JSON list of C-alpha atoms in Angstrom, two decimals:
[
{"chain": "N", "resi": 1, "resn": "MET", "atom": "CA", "xyz": [-38.25, 100.01, 101.36]},
{"chain": "N", "resi": 2, "resn": "LYS", "atom": "CA", "xyz": [-40.82, 102.13, 99.52]},
{"chain": "N", "resi": 3, "resn": "SER", "atom": "CA", "xyz": [-38.11, 103.98, 97.61]},
{"chain": "N", "resi": 4, "resn": "PHE", "atom": "CA", "xyz": [-36.55, 100.66, 96.56]},
{"chain": "N", "resi": 5, "resn": "ILE", "atom": "CA", "xyz": [-39.88, 99.50, 95.11]},
{"chain": "N", "resi": 6, "resn": "LYS", "atom": "CA", "xyz": [-40.36, 102.81, 93.27]},
{"chain": "N", "resi": 7, "resn": "ILE", "atom": "CA", "xyz": [-36.84, 102.69, 91.82]},
{"chain": "N", "resi": 8, "resn": "SER", "atom": "CA", "xyz": [-37.28, 99.05, 90.79]},
{"chain": "N", "resi": 9, "resn": "ALA", "atom": "CA", "xyz": [-40.58, 99.81, 89.08]},
{"chain": "N", "resi": 10, "resn": "LEU", "atom": "CA", "xyz": [-39.09, 102.80, 87.28]},
{"chain": "N", "resi": 11, "resn": "LEU", "atom": "CA", "xyz": [-36.11, 100.76, 86.05]},
{"chain": "N", "resi": 12, "resn": "LEU", "atom": "CA", "xyz": [-38.42, 97.99, 84.86]},
{"chain": "N", "resi": 13, "resn": "VAL", "atom": "CA", "xyz": [-40.52, 100.45, 82.84]},
{"chain": "N", "resi": 14, "resn": "MET", "atom": "CA", "xyz": [-37.41, 102.01, 81.30]},
{"chain": "N", "resi": 15, "resn": "VAL", "atom": "CA", "xyz": [-35.92, 98.64, 80.34]},
{"chain": "N", "resi": 16, "resn": "LEU", "atom": "CA", "xyz": [-39.15, 97.45, 78.74]},
{"chain": "N", "resi": 17, "resn": "ALA", "atom": "CA", "xyz": [-39.81, 100.69, 76.85]},
{"chain": "N", "resi": 18, "resn": "ALA", "atom": "CA", "xyz": [-36.33, 101.27, 75.38]},
{"chain": "N", "resi": 19, "resn": "PRO", "atom": "CA", "xyz": [-35.99, 98.10, 73.22]},
{"chain": "N", "resi": 20, "resn": "ALA", "atom": "CA", "xyz": [-39.53, 98.44, 71.88]},
{"chain": "N", "resi": 21, "resn": "HIS", "atom": "CA", "xyz": [-38.73, 101.83, 70.38]},
{"chain": "N", "resi": 22, "resn": "SER", "atom": "CA", "xyz": [-35.39, 100.90, 68.87]},
{"chain": "N", "resi": 23, "resn": "GLN", "atom": "CA", "xyz": [-36.58, 97.66, 67.26]},
{"chain": "N", "resi": 24, "resn": "ASN", "atom": "CA", "xyz": [-39.43, 99.21, 65.29]},
{"chain": "N", "resi": 25, "resn": "SER", "atom": "CA", "xyz": [-37.44, 101.66, 63.23]},
{"chain": "N", "resi": 26, "resn": "VAL", "atom": "CA", "xyz": [-34.74, 101.52, 60.57]},
{"chain": "N", "resi": 27, "resn": "GLN", "atom": "CA", "xyz": [-31.30, 102.40, 61.92]},
{"chain": "N", "resi": 28, "resn": "VAL", "atom": "CA", "xyz": [-28.70, 104.23, 59.83]},
{"chain": "N", "resi": 29, "resn": "ILE", "atom": "CA", "xyz": [-25.23, 102.68, 59.99]},
{"chain": "N", "resi": 30, "resn": "ARG", "atom": "CA", "xyz": [-22.00, 104.59, 59.45]},
{"chain": "N", "resi": 31, "resn": "THR", "atom": "CA", "xyz": [-19.73, 103.44, 56.62]},
{"chain": "N", "resi": 32, "resn": "ARG", "atom": "CA", "xyz": [-16.10, 104.11, 55.81]},
{"chain": "N", "resi": 33, "resn": "HIS", "atom": "CA", "xyz": [-16.94, 105.37, 52.35]},
{"chain": "N", "resi": 34, "resn": "ALA", "atom": "CA", "xyz": [-18.46, 108.81, 51.86]},
{"chain": "N", "resi": 35, "resn": "ASN", "atom": "CA", "xyz": [-20.55, 107.74, 48.85]},
{"chain": "N", "resi": 36, "resn": "GLN", "atom": "CA", "xyz": [-22.39, 104.93, 50.61]},
{"chain": "N", "resi": 37, "resn": "PHE", "atom": "CA", "xyz": [-25.56, 104.87, 52.69]},
{"chain": "N", "resi": 38, "resn": "ALA", "atom": "CA", "xyz": [-26.13, 101.85, 54.94]},
{"chain": "N", "resi": 39, "resn": "PHE", "atom": "CA", "xyz": [-29.04, 100.91, 57.17]},
{"chain": "N", "resi": 40, "resn": "LYS", "atom": "CA", "xyz": [-30.33, 98.04, 59.27]},
{"chain": "N", "resi": 41, "resn": "ALA", "atom": "CA", "xyz": [-34.03, 97.27, 59.38]},
{"chain": "N", "resi": 42, "resn": "PRO", "atom": "CA", "xyz": [-36.01, 95.22, 61.90]},
{"chain": "N", "resi": 43, "resn": "ARG", "atom": "CA", "xyz": [-37.01, 91.68, 60.94]},
{"chain": "N", "resi": 44, "resn": "GLU", "atom": "CA", "xyz": [-40.58, 92.63, 60.08]},
{"chain": "N", "resi": 45, "resn": "MET", "atom": "CA", "xyz": [-39.29, 95.01, 57.37]},
{"chain": "N", "resi": 46, "resn": "VAL", "atom": "CA", "xyz": [-37.60, 92.22, 55.37]},
{"chain": "N", "resi": 47, "resn": "ARG", "atom": "CA", "xyz": [-39.14, 92.13, 51.87]},
{"chain": "N", "resi": 48, "resn": "ALA", "atom": "CA", "xyz": [-39.90, 95.86, 52.09]},
{"chain": "N", "resi": 49, "resn": "GLN", "atom": "CA", "xyz": [-39.61, 98.03, 48.99]},
{"chain": "N", "resi": 50, "resn": "VAL", "atom": "CA", "xyz": [-36.56, 100.33, 48.98]},
{"chain": "N", "resi": 51, "resn": "GLU", "atom": "CA", "xyz": [-36.59, 103.29, 46.58]},
{"chain": "N", "resi": 52, "resn": "VAL", "atom": "CA", "xyz": [-33.94, 105.91, 45.86]},
{"chain": "N", "resi": 53, "resn": "LEU", "atom": "CA", "xyz": [-35.45, 109.20, 44.65]},
{"chain": "N", "resi": 54, "resn": "THR", "atom": "CA", "xyz": [-33.81, 112.35, 43.31]},
{"chain": "N", "resi": 55, "resn": "GLU", "atom": "CA", "xyz": [-34.70, 115.78, 44.69]},
{"chain": "N", "resi": 56, "resn": "ASN", "atom": "CA", "xyz": [-37.16, 116.14, 41.78]},
{"chain": "N", "resi": 57, "resn": "GLY", "atom": "CA", "xyz": [-38.97, 112.96, 42.85]},
{"chain": "N", "resi": 58, "resn": "ASN", "atom": "CA", "xyz": [-37.69, 110.82, 39.98]},
{"chain": "N", "resi": 59, "resn": "ARG", "atom": "CA", "xyz": [-36.97, 107.21, 40.91]},
{"chain": "N", "resi": 60, "resn": "VAL", "atom": "CA", "xyz": [-33.31, 106.23, 40.44]},
{"chain": "N", "resi": 61, "resn": "ASP", "atom": "CA", "xyz": [-33.56, 102.67, 41.74]},
{"chain": "N", "resi": 62, "resn": "SER", "atom": "CA", "xyz": [-36.05, 100.37, 43.41]},
{"chain": "N", "resi": 63, "resn": "GLN", "atom": "CA", "xyz": [-35.61, 96.92, 44.86]},
{"chain": "N", "resi": 64, "resn": "GLN", "atom": "CA", "xyz": [-36.77, 94.60, 47.61]},
{"chain": "N", "resi": 65, "resn": "LEU", "atom": "CA", "xyz": [-34.98, 94.40, 50.95]},
{"chain": "N", "resi": 66, "resn": "MET", "atom": "CA", "xyz": [-33.89, 90.75, 51.06]},
{"chain": "N", "resi": 67, "resn": "LYS", "atom": "CA", "xyz": [-31.88, 90.92, 54.30]},
{"chain": "N", "resi": 68, "resn": "ARG", "atom": "CA", "xyz": [-31.95, 93.19, 57.33]},
{"chain": "N", "resi": 69, "resn": "LYS", "atom": "CA", "xyz": [-28.92, 95.20, 56.24]},
{"chain": "N", "resi": 70, "resn": "MET", "atom": "CA", "xyz": [-28.49, 97.11, 52.98]},
{"chain": "N", "resi": 71, "resn": "VAL", "atom": "CA", "xyz": [-25.76, 99.33, 51.55]},
{"chain": "N", "resi": 72, "resn": "ILE", "atom": "CA", "xyz": [-26.62, 101.78, 48.77]},
{"chain": "N", "resi": 73, "resn": "ASP", "atom": "CA", "xyz": [-23.67, 103.02, 46.72]},
{"chain": "N", "resi": 74, "resn": "PHE", "atom": "CA", "xyz": [-24.03, 106.52, 45.22]},
{"chain": "N", "resi": 75, "resn": "THR", "atom": "CA", "xyz": [-20.63, 106.55, 43.44]},
{"chain": "N", "resi": 76, "resn": "ALA", "atom": "CA", "xyz": [-22.09, 106.29, 39.92]},
{"chain": "N", "resi": 77, "resn": "LEU", "atom": "CA", "xyz": [-24.76, 108.94, 40.52]},
{"chain": "N", "resi": 78, "resn": "PRO", "atom": "CA", "xyz": [-24.29, 112.69, 40.03]},
{"chain": "N", "resi": 79, "resn": "GLU", "atom": "CA", "xyz": [-23.99, 115.07, 42.96]},
{"chain": "N", "resi": 80, "resn": "GLY", "atom": "CA", "xyz": [-27.21, 116.17, 44.55]},
{"chain": "N", "resi": 81, "resn": "ASN", "atom": "CA", "xyz": [-29.79, 115.41, 47.21]},
{"chain": "N", "resi": 82, "resn": "TYR", "atom": "CA", "xyz": [-31.44, 111.99, 47.33]},
{"chain": "N", "resi": 83, "resn": "THR", "atom": "CA", "xyz": [-34.20, 110.44, 49.39]},
{"chain": "N", "resi": 84, "resn": "ILE", "atom": "CA", "xyz": [-34.20, 106.78, 50.42]},
{"chain": "N", "resi": 85, "resn": "VAL", "atom": "CA", "xyz": [-37.68, 105.42, 51.16]},
{"chain": "N", "resi": 86, "resn": "VAL", "atom": "CA", "xyz": [-38.28, 102.07, 52.88]},
{"chain": "N", "resi": 87, "resn": "LYS", "atom": "CA", "xyz": [-41.93, 101.00, 52.82]},
{"chain": "N", "resi": 88, "resn": "LYS", "atom": "CA", "xyz": [-43.93, 97.90, 53.67]},
{"chain": "N", "resi": 89, "resn": "ASP", "atom": "CA", "xyz": [-47.55, 97.29, 54.65]},
{"chain": "N", "resi": 90, "resn": "GLY", "atom": "CA", "xyz": [-48.45, 100.98, 54.70]},
{"chain": "N", "resi": 91, "resn": "LYS", "atom": "CA", "xyz": [-45.47, 101.90, 56.90]},
{"chain": "N", "resi": 92, "resn": "ALA", "atom": "CA", "xyz": [-42.81, 104.10, 55.34]},
{"chain": "N", "resi": 93, "resn": "GLU", "atom": "CA", "xyz": [-39.58, 105.64, 56.57]},
{"chain": "N", "resi": 94, "resn": "SER", "atom": "CA", "xyz": [-37.53, 108.08, 54.53]},
{"chain": "N", "resi": 95, "resn": "PHE", "atom": "CA", "xyz": [-33.95, 109.28, 54.85]},
{"chain": "N", "resi": 96, "resn": "ALA", "atom": "CA", "xyz": [-32.18, 112.17, 53.17]},
{"chain": "N", "resi": 97, "resn": "TYR", "atom": "CA", "xyz": [-28.72, 111.69, 51.61]},
{"chain": "N", "resi": 98, "resn": "LYS", "atom": "CA", "xyz": [-26.57, 114.43, 50.12]},
{"chain": "N", "resi": 99, "resn": "ARG", "atom": "CA", "xyz": [-23.90, 113.37, 47.63]},
{"chain": "N", "resi": 100, "resn": "ASN", "atom": "CA", "xyz": [-21.05, 115.87, 47.30]}
]
């Protein structure tokens, strides 16, 4: 009986902790096209500022995240390394993208 209670408590803690971590961060989504970068943000990140920066730090594009999902197309940009920054209310997440 004691082991059942311990296992139940452990499972409860794991179930409650796992969704909290995954909902607070931006998730990268795979696309079929090699020149696209897609991500899904949590609801509280809607209206965040999304910036695409070159490896030199120059801003290529900047816009507001209007929905939870966004696809950035790098087809028209030259080859190189880019950084995608999603920021809102002092929180920022950045992702690296390499266009070949």
